[in-house]
Amino acid sequence: MDILSVNKLCKNYADFSLKEVSFNLEPGYIMGFIGRNGAGKTTTLKAILSLISRDGGQVSILGEDTVTQEKFCRENTGVVFGQFDYYKTKKLKTITGVVKEFYPEWSEKTYRDYMELFRLNENKKVSELSAGMRVKYSLALALSHNAKLLILDEPTSGLDPVSRDELMDIFKNTVADGERSILFSTHITSDIEKCSDYITYIKEGKIVRSADRETFLSGYSLINGSLDMLNEEGFKSKLIGCKTNAFGFTALVDSSLLSSFGAVQSAPATIDDIMIYTEKEAI
């Protein structure tokens, strides 16, 4: 059974829409949710969590509908939206005392273990914590009520490389027991490469591709060729995105079409390549 199932999720605003967003996440895996700013990542996460109303589609957590079984789904979901910037003058123990009252499966032992692991002093105020420590505190809260699904929106934004790497290790350890899964949005592709098992890419409110990391990456290739190739009939229509220079062109293509391009040089595409060329589009 999938921990998270999103099926044809829609949300309409005056200047933006989610267009039948669909993807699934199995237990024990980490899914990186990528897309440029404004692509719909945060809107999707908020719609999954019922923080905003939906205009269509269904979402289920552990097989239960998030609308009809809202209490069950909330109790099994841990959420981290960026850095913890609330109640800056409050001590951590005060905030924890309030939060734990909302979760019947709150484990004080688990909370203490994570506070010790993350080297957090609950007598400190939020304002006294570094950006990385605030994220760790949010994770400690999310993990202490036996949440099976963690939804994290840009959790590593603004952190230094060492702190980000440390959090990636924490993410991988969190799902190691095969009972939890993590969905996290980010624009830092190196974080995706380090820990994601699956990648879901959204562009202008629509899912471009959602697959395991190996399948996702192998589905794209970069090709190089001379400028005159671009004038060949039907050539441009097969390109996802293209850049030209004085010496020729580089383009992103679907790997299944490589043999149709003839004598071109090809190379694997990185996540950065895929995003840059897809957003740039073909000429």
Coordinates of C-alpha atoms in Angstrom, one line a residue:
M1 CA 0.0 0.0 0.0
D2 CA 1.3 3.4 -0.9
I3 CA 2.0 5.9 1.9
L4 CA 0.9 8.7 -0.3
S5 CA -1.3 8.7 -3.4
V6 CA -2.1 11.9 -5.3
N7 CA -4.6 11.5 -8.1
K8 CA -5.5 14.3 -10.6
L9 CA -5.1 17.0 -8.0
C10 CA -6.4 20.4 -9.3
K11 CA -6.3 23.9 -7.9
N12 CA -7.3 27.0 -9.8
Y13 CA -6.3 30.6 -9.2
A14 CA -6.7 33.6 -11.4
D15 CA -3.2 33.4 -12.7
F16 CA -2.1 29.8 -11.9
S17 CA -3.5 26.3 -11.9
L18 CA -2.5 22.8 -10.8
K19 CA -3.4 20.6 -13.7
E20 CA -4.3 17.0 -12.6
V21 CA -1.2 16.4 -10.6
S22 CA -0.7 12.7 -9.9
F23 CA 2.1 10.7 -8.3
N24 CA 2.5 7.9 -5.7
L25 CA 5.1 7.3 -2.9
E26 CA 5.7 3.8 -1.5
P27 CA 6.9 3.1 2.1
G28 CA 10.6 3.4 2.8
Y29 CA 11.5 5.9 0.1
I30 CA 12.4 9.5 -0.4
M31 CA 10.9 11.6 -3.2
G32 CA 12.4 14.8 -4.3
F33 CA 9.8 17.3 -5.7
I34 CA 11.5 19.7 -8.1
G35 CA 10.5 22.7 -10.2
R36 CA 11.4 26.3 -10.6
N37 CA 10.0 28.9 -8.3
G38 CA 6.3 29.4 -9.0
A39 CA 5.9 26.0 -10.6
G40 CA 3.4 24.7 -8.1
K41 CA 5.5 22.8 -5.5
T42 CA 4.2 24.6 -2.4
T43 CA 0.6 24.8 -3.8
T44 CA 0.7 21.0 -4.3
L45 CA 2.0 20.3 -0.8
K46 CA -0.6 22.6 0.8
A47 CA -3.4 20.9 -1.2
I48 CA -2.2 17.5 -0.1
L49 CA -2.3 18.7 3.5
S50 CA -5.7 20.3 3.0
L51 CA -4.3 23.7 4.0
I52 CA -6.0 25.0 0.9
S53 CA -9.1 23.8 -0.8
R54 CA -9.0 21.7 -3.9
D55 CA -10.9 22.1 -7.2
G56 CA -10.6 18.4 -8.1
G57 CA -8.7 15.2 -7.5
Q58 CA -8.1 12.9 -4.5
V59 CA -5.3 12.4 -2.0
S60 CA -4.9 9.4 0.3
I61 CA -2.4 8.7 3.1
L62 CA -2.0 5.1 4.1
G63 CA -5.0 4.3 1.9
E64 CA -7.3 6.8 3.7
D65 CA -8.8 9.8 2.0
T66 CA -7.4 13.0 3.5
V67 CA -10.8 14.7 3.4
T68 CA -13.1 12.1 4.9
Q69 CA -10.4 10.8 7.3
E70 CA -8.7 14.1 8.0
K71 CA -7.8 13.3 11.7
F72 CA -6.2 10.0 10.8
C73 CA -4.2 11.5 8.0
R74 CA -3.0 14.5 10.1
E75 CA -1.9 12.2 12.9
N76 CA 0.2 10.2 10.4
T77 CA 1.8 13.2 8.7
G78 CA 4.8 15.2 9.9
V79 CA 5.2 18.6 8.3
V80 CA 8.2 21.0 7.9
F81 CA 7.6 24.2 5.9
G82 CA 11.0 25.8 5.5
Q83 CA 12.8 27.0 8.6
F84 CA 11.0 27.1 12.0
D85 CA 10.4 30.9 12.3
Y86 CA 7.4 30.9 14.6
Y87 CA 7.3 31.9 18.3
K88 CA 10.8 33.2 18.2
T89 CA 10.7 34.4 21.8
K90 CA 9.4 31.1 23.2
K91 CA 11.6 28.3 24.6
L92 CA 11.5 25.0 22.7
K93 CA 10.0 23.1 25.7
T94 CA 7.1 25.5 25.8
I95 CA 6.4 24.9 22.1
T96 CA 6.8 21.2 22.5
G97 CA 4.3 21.2 25.4
V98 CA 1.6 22.6 23.2
V99 CA 2.4 20.6 20.0
K100 CA 2.4 17.2 21.7
E101 CA -1.2 17.7 23.0
F102 CA -2.5 17.3 19.4
Y103 CA -1.0 13.9 18.9
P104 CA -2.3 10.8 20.8
E105 CA 0.7 8.7 19.7
W106 CA 3.3 11.3 20.9
S107 CA 6.3 9.5 22.2
E108 CA 8.3 11.4 24.9
K109 CA 11.1 8.9 24.6
T110 CA 11.4 9.4 20.8
Y111 CA 11.3 13.1 21.3
R112 CA 14.1 13.0 23.9
D113 CA 16.1 10.7 21.7
Y114 CA 15.9 13.1 18.7
M115 CA 16.7 16.1 20.8
E116 CA 19.8 14.4 22.0
L117 CA 20.7 13.2 18.5
F118 CA 20.3 16.7 17.1
R119 CA 22.0 18.2 20.1
L120 CA 19.1 20.5 20.9
N121 CA 18.7 22.3 24.2
E122 CA 15.0 22.7 24.8
N123 CA 15.6 25.6 27.3
K124 CA 16.8 27.7 24.3
K125 CA 14.5 30.1 22.6
V126 CA 13.8 29.7 18.8
S127 CA 15.6 33.0 18.2
E128 CA 18.8 31.5 19.7
L129 CA 18.9 28.6 17.2
S130 CA 20.8 28.6 13.9
A131 CA 18.9 27.9 10.7
G132 CA 20.0 24.3 10.7
M133 CA 19.0 23.7 14.3
R134 CA 15.5 25.1 13.6
V135 CA 15.0 22.6 10.8
K136 CA 16.2 19.8 13.1
Y137 CA 13.8 20.9 15.8
S138 CA 11.0 20.8 13.3
L139 CA 12.0 17.3 12.3
A140 CA 12.2 16.2 16.0
L141 CA 8.6 17.3 16.4
A142 CA 7.5 15.7 13.2
L143 CA 9.1 12.4 14.0
S144 CA 8.0 12.2 17.6
H145 CA 4.3 11.4 17.0
N146 CA 4.9 8.3 14.9
A147 CA 4.3 10.0 11.5
K148 CA 4.6 7.7 8.6
L149 CA 4.7 10.5 6.0
L150 CA 7.0 13.5 6.3
I151 CA 6.3 16.4 4.0
L152 CA 9.1 19.0 3.8
D153 CA 8.9 22.2 1.9
E154 CA 12.4 23.6 1.1
P155 CA 13.8 22.2 4.4
T156 CA 17.5 22.9 3.4
S157 CA 17.0 26.3 1.9
G158 CA 19.5 28.8 3.3
L159 CA 21.6 26.1 5.0
D160 CA 25.4 25.7 4.5
P161 CA 26.6 22.6 2.6
V162 CA 27.7 20.8 5.8
S163 CA 24.3 21.3 7.4
R164 CA 22.5 20.2 4.3
D165 CA 24.7 17.0 4.0
E166 CA 23.9 16.2 7.6
L167 CA 20.2 16.6 7.0
M168 CA 20.4 14.3 4.0
D169 CA 21.9 11.6 6.2
I170 CA 19.1 12.1 8.7
F171 CA 16.5 11.8 5.9
K172 CA 18.0 8.5 4.7
N173 CA 18.2 7.1 8.3
T174 CA 14.6 8.1 8.9
V175 CA 13.2 5.9 6.1
A176 CA 15.7 3.1 6.6
D177 CA 13.2 1.0 8.6
G178 CA 10.9 0.8 5.5
E179 CA 7.9 2.2 7.5
R180 CA 8.2 5.9 6.7
S181 CA 8.5 8.0 3.6
I182 CA 9.6 11.5 2.8
L183 CA 8.3 13.9 0.2
F184 CA 10.4 17.1 0.1
S185 CA 10.5 20.0 -2.3
T186 CA 13.7 21.7 -3.2
H187 CA 15.5 23.7 -5.8
I188 CA 18.9 22.4 -4.7
T189 CA 19.5 19.6 -7.1
S190 CA 22.6 18.3 -5.3
D191 CA 20.3 17.4 -2.3
I192 CA 18.1 15.4 -4.7
E193 CA 21.1 13.6 -6.1
K194 CA 22.3 12.6 -2.6
C195 CA 19.2 11.1 -1.1
S196 CA 16.2 10.8 -3.4
D197 CA 14.9 7.5 -4.5
Y198 CA 12.3 9.1 -6.7
I199 CA 12.0 12.4 -8.5
T200 CA 8.8 14.2 -9.4
Y201 CA 9.2 17.3 -11.7
I202 CA 6.5 19.9 -11.9
K203 CA 6.3 22.7 -14.5
E204 CA 3.6 25.4 -14.7
G205 CA 1.3 23.3 -12.5
K206 CA 1.7 20.1 -14.5
I207 CA 3.8 17.0 -13.7
V208 CA 6.5 16.6 -16.4
R209 CA 7.7 13.2 -15.1
S210 CA 7.6 11.2 -11.9
A211 CA 9.8 8.1 -11.7
D212 CA 12.6 6.4 -9.7
R213 CA 15.8 8.4 -9.9
E214 CA 17.6 6.1 -12.3
T215 CA 14.6 5.9 -14.7
F216 CA 14.1 9.7 -14.5
L217 CA 17.7 10.5 -15.4
S218 CA 18.1 7.9 -18.0
G219 CA 15.0 9.2 -19.8
Y220 CA 16.9 12.3 -20.9
S221 CA 20.1 12.9 -22.9
L222 CA 22.0 15.9 -24.1
I223 CA 23.1 16.0 -27.8
N224 CA 25.5 18.3 -29.6
G225 CA 25.7 19.0 -33.3
S226 CA 26.2 21.6 -36.0
L227 CA 23.8 24.5 -36.5
D228 CA 22.8 23.3 -40.0
M229 CA 21.2 20.2 -38.4
L230 CA 18.6 22.5 -36.8
N231 CA 17.3 23.3 -40.3
E232 CA 16.7 19.6 -41.2
E233 CA 13.0 18.8 -41.5
G234 CA 11.4 17.7 -38.3
F235 CA 14.6 18.0 -36.3
K236 CA 13.6 20.9 -34.0
S237 CA 10.2 19.3 -33.1
K238 CA 12.0 16.4 -31.4
L239 CA 14.0 18.7 -29.1
I240 CA 12.8 19.4 -25.5
G241 CA 15.1 22.4 -25.1
C242 CA 18.0 23.9 -27.0
K243 CA 20.9 26.3 -26.7
T244 CA 23.0 27.6 -29.6
N245 CA 26.4 29.2 -29.9
A246 CA 28.9 30.0 -32.6
F247 CA 30.1 26.4 -32.9
G248 CA 26.7 24.6 -32.9
F249 CA 24.0 23.6 -30.5
T250 CA 23.3 21.6 -27.4
A251 CA 19.9 20.2 -26.8
L252 CA 17.9 18.1 -24.3
V253 CA 16.0 15.1 -25.9
D254 CA 14.1 12.1 -24.8
S255 CA 16.6 9.2 -24.7
S256 CA 14.2 7.0 -26.6
L257 CA 14.7 9.2 -29.6
L258 CA 18.5 9.2 -29.7
S259 CA 18.8 6.9 -32.7
S260 CA 16.6 9.2 -34.8
F261 CA 19.1 12.1 -34.6
G262 CA 21.8 10.5 -36.7
A263 CA 25.4 11.6 -36.3
V264 CA 25.3 13.6 -33.1
Q265 CA 27.3 13.4 -29.9
S266 CA 25.3 12.5 -26.8
A267 CA 25.9 12.5 -23.1
P268 CA 23.8 11.8 -19.9
A269 CA 21.8 14.7 -18.6
T270 CA 22.0 15.9 -15.0
I271 CA 19.0 17.1 -13.0
D272 CA 20.2 20.7 -13.6
D273 CA 20.4 20.0 -17.3
I274 CA 16.9 18.6 -17.4
M275 CA 15.4 21.6 -15.5
I276 CA 17.4 24.2 -17.4
Y277 CA 16.7 22.9 -20.9
T278 CA 13.1 22.0 -20.2
E279 CA 12.3 25.4 -18.9
K280 CA 14.2 27.0 -21.8
E281 CA 12.2 25.0 -24.3
A282 CA 13.2 24.3 -27.9
I283 CA 14.0 27.1 -30.4

